[in-house]
Coordinates of C-alpha atoms and ligand atoms in Angstrom, one line a residue:
G1 CA 0.0 0.0 0.0
E2 CA 0.9 3.6 -0.2
A3 CA 1.7 4.1 3.5
K4 CA 4.2 1.3 3.3
E5 CA 6.0 2.7 0.3
T6 CA 6.3 6.1 1.9
N7 CA 7.6 4.7 5.1
Q8 CA 11.3 4.5 4.5
L9 CA 12.2 4.0 8.2
C10 CA 10.8 0.6 8.8
V11 CA 13.1 -1.4 6.6
H12 CA 13.9 -4.5 8.6
Y13 CA 11.0 -6.6 7.4
F14 CA 11.7 -5.7 3.8
E15 CA 15.4 -6.5 3.7
A16 CA 14.7 -10.2 3.3
L17 CA 12.5 -9.5 0.4
S18 CA 14.9 -7.8 -1.8
T19 CA 17.2 -10.8 -1.7
R20 CA 15.8 -13.9 -3.4
A21 CA 12.3 -14.0 -4.8
N22 CA 12.4 -17.7 -5.1
E23 CA 13.4 -18.2 -1.5
L24 CA 10.5 -16.0 -0.6
A25 CA 8.0 -18.0 -2.5
N26 CA 9.3 -21.2 -1.0
M27 CA 9.0 -19.7 2.5
T28 CA 5.5 -18.5 1.9
S29 CA 4.3 -21.9 0.9
K30 CA 6.2 -23.5 3.8
I31 CA 4.3 -21.1 6.2
K32 CA 1.0 -21.9 4.6
H33 CA 1.7 -25.6 5.1
A34 CA 2.8 -24.9 8.7
I35 CA -0.4 -23.1 9.5
K36 CA -2.5 -25.9 8.1
N37 CA -0.5 -28.6 9.9
Q38 CA -0.3 -26.9 13.2
E39 CA 3.5 -26.8 13.2
F40 CA 3.8 -23.7 15.4
E41 CA 4.2 -23.7 19.1
L42 CA 3.5 -21.1 21.7
Y43 CA 6.3 -20.1 24.0
L44 CA 6.0 -17.8 27.0
Q45 CA 8.7 -15.6 28.4
P46 CA 8.0 -14.3 31.9
I47 CA 7.9 -10.6 32.6
F48 CA 8.9 -9.7 36.2
D49 CA 7.6 -7.0 38.4
A50 CA 10.8 -5.2 39.5
R51 CA 9.6 -4.0 42.8
A52 CA 7.7 -7.1 44.0
D53 CA 10.4 -9.4 42.5
E54 CA 7.9 -11.8 41.2
V55 CA 6.3 -12.8 37.8
H56 CA 3.9 -10.2 36.6
G57 CA 3.0 -11.6 33.2
A58 CA 4.4 -13.1 30.1
E59 CA 5.0 -12.5 26.4
A60 CA 3.7 -14.9 23.9
L61 CA 6.4 -15.7 21.3
I62 CA 5.8 -18.0 18.4
R63 CA 8.1 -20.9 17.7
W64 CA 8.4 -22.9 14.5
P65 CA 10.2 -26.1 15.3
Q66 CA 11.8 -28.0 12.3
S67 CA 12.1 -31.8 11.9
D68 CA 15.9 -31.5 12.6
G69 CA 15.2 -30.0 16.1
S70 CA 16.1 -26.4 15.0
F71 CA 13.8 -23.5 15.0
I72 CA 13.2 -20.9 12.2
S73 CA 13.4 -17.5 13.9
P74 CA 10.2 -15.4 14.0
D75 CA 12.5 -12.5 12.9
V76 CA 12.7 -14.4 9.6
F77 CA 9.2 -15.8 9.0
I78 CA 7.0 -13.1 10.6
G79 CA 8.2 -10.5 8.1
I80 CA 7.5 -12.9 5.2
A81 CA 4.1 -13.7 6.6
E82 CA 3.4 -10.0 6.7
Q83 CA 4.2 -9.6 3.1
S84 CA 2.1 -12.5 2.0
G85 CA -0.9 -11.7 4.2
L86 CA -0.5 -14.9 6.2
I87 CA 0.3 -12.9 9.3
L88 CA -3.4 -12.6 10.0
N89 CA -3.8 -16.3 10.3
I90 CA -0.7 -16.4 12.5
S91 CA -2.0 -13.7 14.8
K92 CA -5.3 -15.4 15.1
W93 CA -3.6 -18.7 15.9
V94 CA -1.4 -17.0 18.6
L95 CA -4.4 -15.4 20.2
L96 CA -6.5 -18.6 20.2
E97 CA -3.6 -20.6 21.5
T98 CA -3.0 -18.0 24.3
I99 CA -6.7 -18.1 25.2
K100 CA -6.7 -21.9 25.2
H101 CA -3.8 -21.9 27.7
L102 CA -5.1 -19.1 29.8
A103 CA -7.6 -21.4 31.5
Q104 CA -4.7 -23.8 32.3
L105 CA -2.5 -21.0 33.5
K106 CA -5.2 -19.5 35.8
A107 CA -6.0 -23.0 37.1
A108 CA -2.3 -23.3 38.1
G109 CA -2.5 -20.0 40.0
F110 CA -1.3 -17.5 37.3
I111 CA -2.9 -14.1 37.7
G112 CA -0.9 -12.1 35.2
S113 CA -1.6 -11.1 31.7
I114 CA -0.2 -12.4 28.4
H115 CA 1.3 -10.0 25.9
V116 CA 0.4 -10.8 22.3
N117 CA 2.4 -9.2 19.4
L118 CA 0.4 -7.7 16.6
S119 CA 1.5 -6.5 13.1
T120 CA 0.5 -3.7 10.8
K121 CA -1.6 -6.0 8.7
D122 CA -3.7 -6.9 11.8
L123 CA -4.3 -3.3 12.5
E124 CA -5.5 -2.7 9.0
S125 CA -7.9 -5.7 9.1
P126 CA -11.6 -5.3 9.9
E127 CA -11.7 -9.1 9.9
F128 CA -9.2 -9.1 12.7
Y129 CA -11.2 -6.6 14.7
D130 CA -14.4 -8.8 14.3
F131 CA -12.4 -11.8 15.4
V132 CA -11.2 -10.2 18.6
E133 CA -14.6 -8.5 19.2
E134 CA -16.3 -11.9 19.1
L135 CA -13.8 -13.4 21.5
V136 CA -14.2 -10.6 24.0
T137 CA -18.0 -10.7 23.7
N138 CA -17.9 -14.4 24.6
D139 CA -15.5 -13.7 27.5
P140 CA -15.5 -10.0 28.7
S141 CA -12.6 -10.8 31.1
L142 CA -10.3 -11.4 28.2
S143 CA -9.3 -7.8 27.9
D144 CA -7.9 -8.0 31.5
F145 CA -5.6 -10.9 30.6
I146 CA -4.4 -10.0 27.1
I147 CA -2.2 -7.0 26.3
F148 CA -1.3 -6.2 22.7
E149 CA 2.3 -5.3 21.8
I150 CA 2.8 -3.4 18.7
T151 CA 6.1 -2.0 17.5
E152 CA 6.5 1.6 16.8
C153 CA 7.3 0.6 13.2
A154 CA 4.0 -1.3 12.9
M155 CA 2.1 1.7 14.3
M156 CA 3.7 4.2 12.0
T157 CA 3.4 2.2 8.9
N158 CA -0.3 3.1 8.9
L159 CA -0.9 5.5 11.7
E160 CA -4.6 6.0 10.8
A161 CA -5.3 2.3 10.8
A162 CA -3.4 1.9 14.1
R163 CA -5.4 4.7 15.7
S164 CA -8.7 3.4 14.6
M165 CA -8.0 -0.2 15.6
M166 CA -6.4 0.7 18.9
Q167 CA -9.3 3.0 19.8
K168 CA -11.9 0.4 19.0
L169 CA -10.1 -2.4 20.9
N170 CA -9.3 0.1 23.8
S171 CA -13.1 0.8 24.1
R172 CA -13.5 -3.0 24.5
G173 CA -11.0 -2.9 27.4
F174 CA -7.7 -3.8 25.7
E175 CA -4.5 -2.1 26.6
F176 CA -1.5 -1.6 24.4
S177 CA 2.3 -1.7 24.8
V178 CA 4.7 0.1 22.4
D179 CA 7.2 -2.6 21.5
D180 CA 10.9 -1.8 20.6
F181 CA 10.4 1.7 21.9
G182 CA 12.9 4.2 20.7
T183 CA 13.9 2.4 17.5
G184 CA 11.3 3.8 15.1
F185 CA 12.1 7.4 14.8
S186 CA 8.6 8.5 15.7
S187 CA 8.4 7.4 19.4
L188 CA 7.0 10.6 20.8
V189 CA 4.3 11.1 18.2
L190 CA 2.9 7.7 19.1
L191 CA 2.7 8.5 22.7
R192 CA 0.7 11.6 21.9
E193 CA -1.5 10.2 19.2
L194 CA -2.4 6.6 20.3
P195 CA -4.0 5.0 23.4
V196 CA -0.9 3.5 24.8
S197 CA -0.5 2.4 28.5
Q198 CA 2.8 0.7 28.4
I199 CA 6.3 1.2 26.8
K200 CA 8.8 -1.5 26.2
I201 CA 12.3 0.0 26.0
D202 CA 14.1 -1.8 23.2
Q203 CA 16.9 -4.1 24.3
S204 CA 19.4 -2.2 22.1
F205 CA 19.2 0.7 24.7
I206 CA 19.3 -1.6 27.7
K207 CA 22.2 -3.9 26.7
D208 CA 25.0 -1.3 27.1
M209 CA 23.4 1.3 29.3
L210 CA 25.8 0.6 32.2
T211 CA 28.8 1.6 30.0
Q212 CA 27.3 3.9 27.3
I213 CA 26.2 7.2 28.7
A214 CA 23.9 7.9 25.8
D215 CA 22.0 4.7 26.3
Y216 CA 21.7 5.3 30.0
A217 CA 20.4 8.8 29.3
I218 CA 17.8 7.5 26.8
V219 CA 16.5 4.9 29.3
E220 CA 16.4 7.4 32.1
S221 CA 14.5 10.0 30.0
T222 CA 12.1 7.3 28.8
L223 CA 11.3 6.4 32.4
F224 CA 10.7 10.0 33.3
L225 CA 8.5 10.6 30.3
A226 CA 6.5 7.4 30.9
T227 CA 5.9 8.4 34.5
R228 CA 4.5 11.8 33.4
L229 CA 2.3 10.1 30.8
N230 CA 1.0 7.5 33.3
C231 CA 2.6 4.7 31.2
K232 CA 4.2 1.6 32.7
V233 CA 7.6 0.6 31.5
V234 CA 9.0 -2.8 30.6
A235 CA 12.8 -3.1 30.0
E236 CA 13.6 -5.8 27.5
G237 CA 16.8 -7.8 27.3
I238 CA 17.9 -7.9 30.9
E239 CA 20.7 -10.4 30.8
D240 CA 22.5 -9.8 34.1
K241 CA 22.0 -8.9 37.7
D242 CA 23.6 -5.5 37.4
L243 CA 21.0 -4.4 34.8
K244 CA 18.3 -5.8 37.0
Q245 CA 19.4 -3.9 40.0
T246 CA 20.0 -0.7 38.2
L247 CA 16.7 -0.7 36.4
T248 CA 14.9 -1.6 39.6
S249 CA 16.6 1.3 41.4
M250 CA 15.5 3.6 38.5
N251 CA 11.9 2.6 39.2
C252 CA 11.4 0.7 36.0
D253 CA 8.1 -1.2 36.5
Y254 CA 8.7 -4.5 34.7
L255 CA 11.8 -6.5 33.5
Q256 CA 12.1 -9.1 30.8
G257 CA 15.2 -11.0 29.7
Y258 CA 17.4 -14.0 29.8
Y259 CA 18.6 -13.2 33.3
F260 CA 15.1 -14.2 34.5
S261 CA 14.2 -16.7 31.8
K262 CA 14.4 -17.5 28.1
P263 CA 11.0 -18.1 26.4
V264 CA 9.8 -21.6 27.4
N265 CA 7.0 -23.8 26.3
V266 CA 3.7 -23.5 28.1
N267 CA 4.1 -26.6 30.2
E268 CA 7.5 -25.4 31.4
F269 CA 6.1 -22.0 32.1
I270 CA 3.3 -23.4 34.2
H271 CA 5.7 -25.7 36.0
K272 CA 8.1 -22.9 36.8
Y273 CA 6.1 -19.8 37.1
A274 CA 2.4 -20.1 37.2
N275 CA 2.1 -21.1 40.8
E276 CA 2.2 -18.2 43.2
E277 CA 4.6 -20.0 45.5
K278 CA 7.0 -20.8 42.7
Y279 CA 7.1 -17.5 40.9
R280 CA 8.5 -15.5 43.7
I281 CA 12.2 -15.4 42.9
I282 CA 13.5 -13.5 46.0
Ligands
C2E1 P1 9.9 -8.8 20.3 O1 8.4 -8.8 20.4 O2 10.6 -7.5 20.6 O3 10.3 -9.9 21.3 C1 11.4 -10.0 22.1 C2 12.5 -10.8 21.5 O4 13.7 -10.7 22.3 C3 12.2 -12.3 21.5 O5 12.8 -12.9 20.4 C4 12.9 -12.8 22.8 O6 13.1 -14.2 22.8 C5 14.1 -12.0 22.8 N1 14.7 -11.8 24.1 C6 14.1 -11.8 25.3 N2 14.9 -11.6 26.3 C7 16.2 -11.4 25.7 C8 17.5 -11.2 26.3 O7 17.7 -11.0 27.5 N3 18.5 -11.1 25.4 C9 18.3 -11.2 24.0 N4 19.3 -11.1 23.2 N5 17.0 -11.4 23.5 C10 16.0 -11.6 24.3 P2 12.0 -13.9 19.4 O8 11.1 -14.7 20.2 O9 13.1 -14.5 18.5 O10 11.1 -12.9 18.5 C11 11.7 -11.9 17.7 C12 10.6 -11.0 17.2 O11 9.7 -11.7 16.3 C13 9.7 -10.4 18.3 O12 10.4 -9.3 18.9 C14 8.5 -10.0 17.5 O13 8.7 -8.8 16.8 C15 8.4 -11.1 16.5 N6 7.5 -12.1 17.0 C16 7.7 -13.2 17.8 N7 6.5 -13.9 18.1 C17 5.6 -13.2 17.4 C18 4.1 -13.4 17.2 O14 3.5 -14.3 17.8 N8 3.5 -12.5 16.5 C19 4.1 -11.5 15.8 N9 3.4 -10.6 15.1 N10 5.4 -11.3 16.0 C20 6.2 -12.1 16.7
MG2 MG1 7.0 -8.1 21.7
MG3 MG1 10.6 -5.9 21.6
MG4 MG1 11.9 -7.0 18.4

């Protein structure tokens, strides 16, 4: 569409495209096949409450296991699914799979919410809205347990579609988190224009913030801005204790990263984190 062509700043999904058209066509039919044959798996990565030092929620991350035991990275196939329109089916699958496991998670004692990633195509799709609207009509509590994550890039690719979809879903109780905050060149506009209640600071700012003064300053300023805007902040990519302690002392609300846990399959998540006794990590 027009919006996509004029948006020169969101290039990462399109880089793969310019390479090999054949490979792209192959991958597209592989994804179709995978959807039909239920090859995808839902993984969950816990998100910790920095102050309470316990699991607060989790991010749903799709996994595509291959017969040789490896995984194709979502960074590879999500972009291709976007281009071919298959992303809608993937988003619906992730949402249904999340809902299916929510009952199990709740039964095990989990009281947090699950973050589900959406793409531009979802935001542009009336069919996607109808799908979610039917789910939340059937179970009005759903909007308390699902948070939608949308990257800045996805919001900016079609700002009007994002605004309209987000407002409609927001009026049905859903909240939104800006994913990869700071990487999209339009971060501040989004905070002013869209109903956003949470910011996820991209891991590229977190990673070196203890040694790079510019990264530290960006994280510090984002936390200040978020507080003034009544937004919660998640720091992504926490890989060690120093980062955890620093961000906790800076009053960052939530932390996510390998230091706490890699994404794990739902059974492992339930086993390790769903039970209230277990998920305290003090
Ligand atoms: P994202 O939404 O920003 O997700 C965070 C990514 O960072 C995940 O990669 C996660 O495994 C990784 N991560 C978490 N903690 C750490 C850490 O401490 N260090 C490092 N180096 N990485 C960490 P993953 O699962 O490979 O997903 C990559 C991207 O693919 C996601 O970025 C998201 O944009 C997309 N994606 C994944 N699952 C879905 C999905 O179900 N739907 C959609 N639309 N996109 C998805
Ligand atoms: Mg995300
Ligand atoms: Mg992110
Ligand atoms: Mg990302």
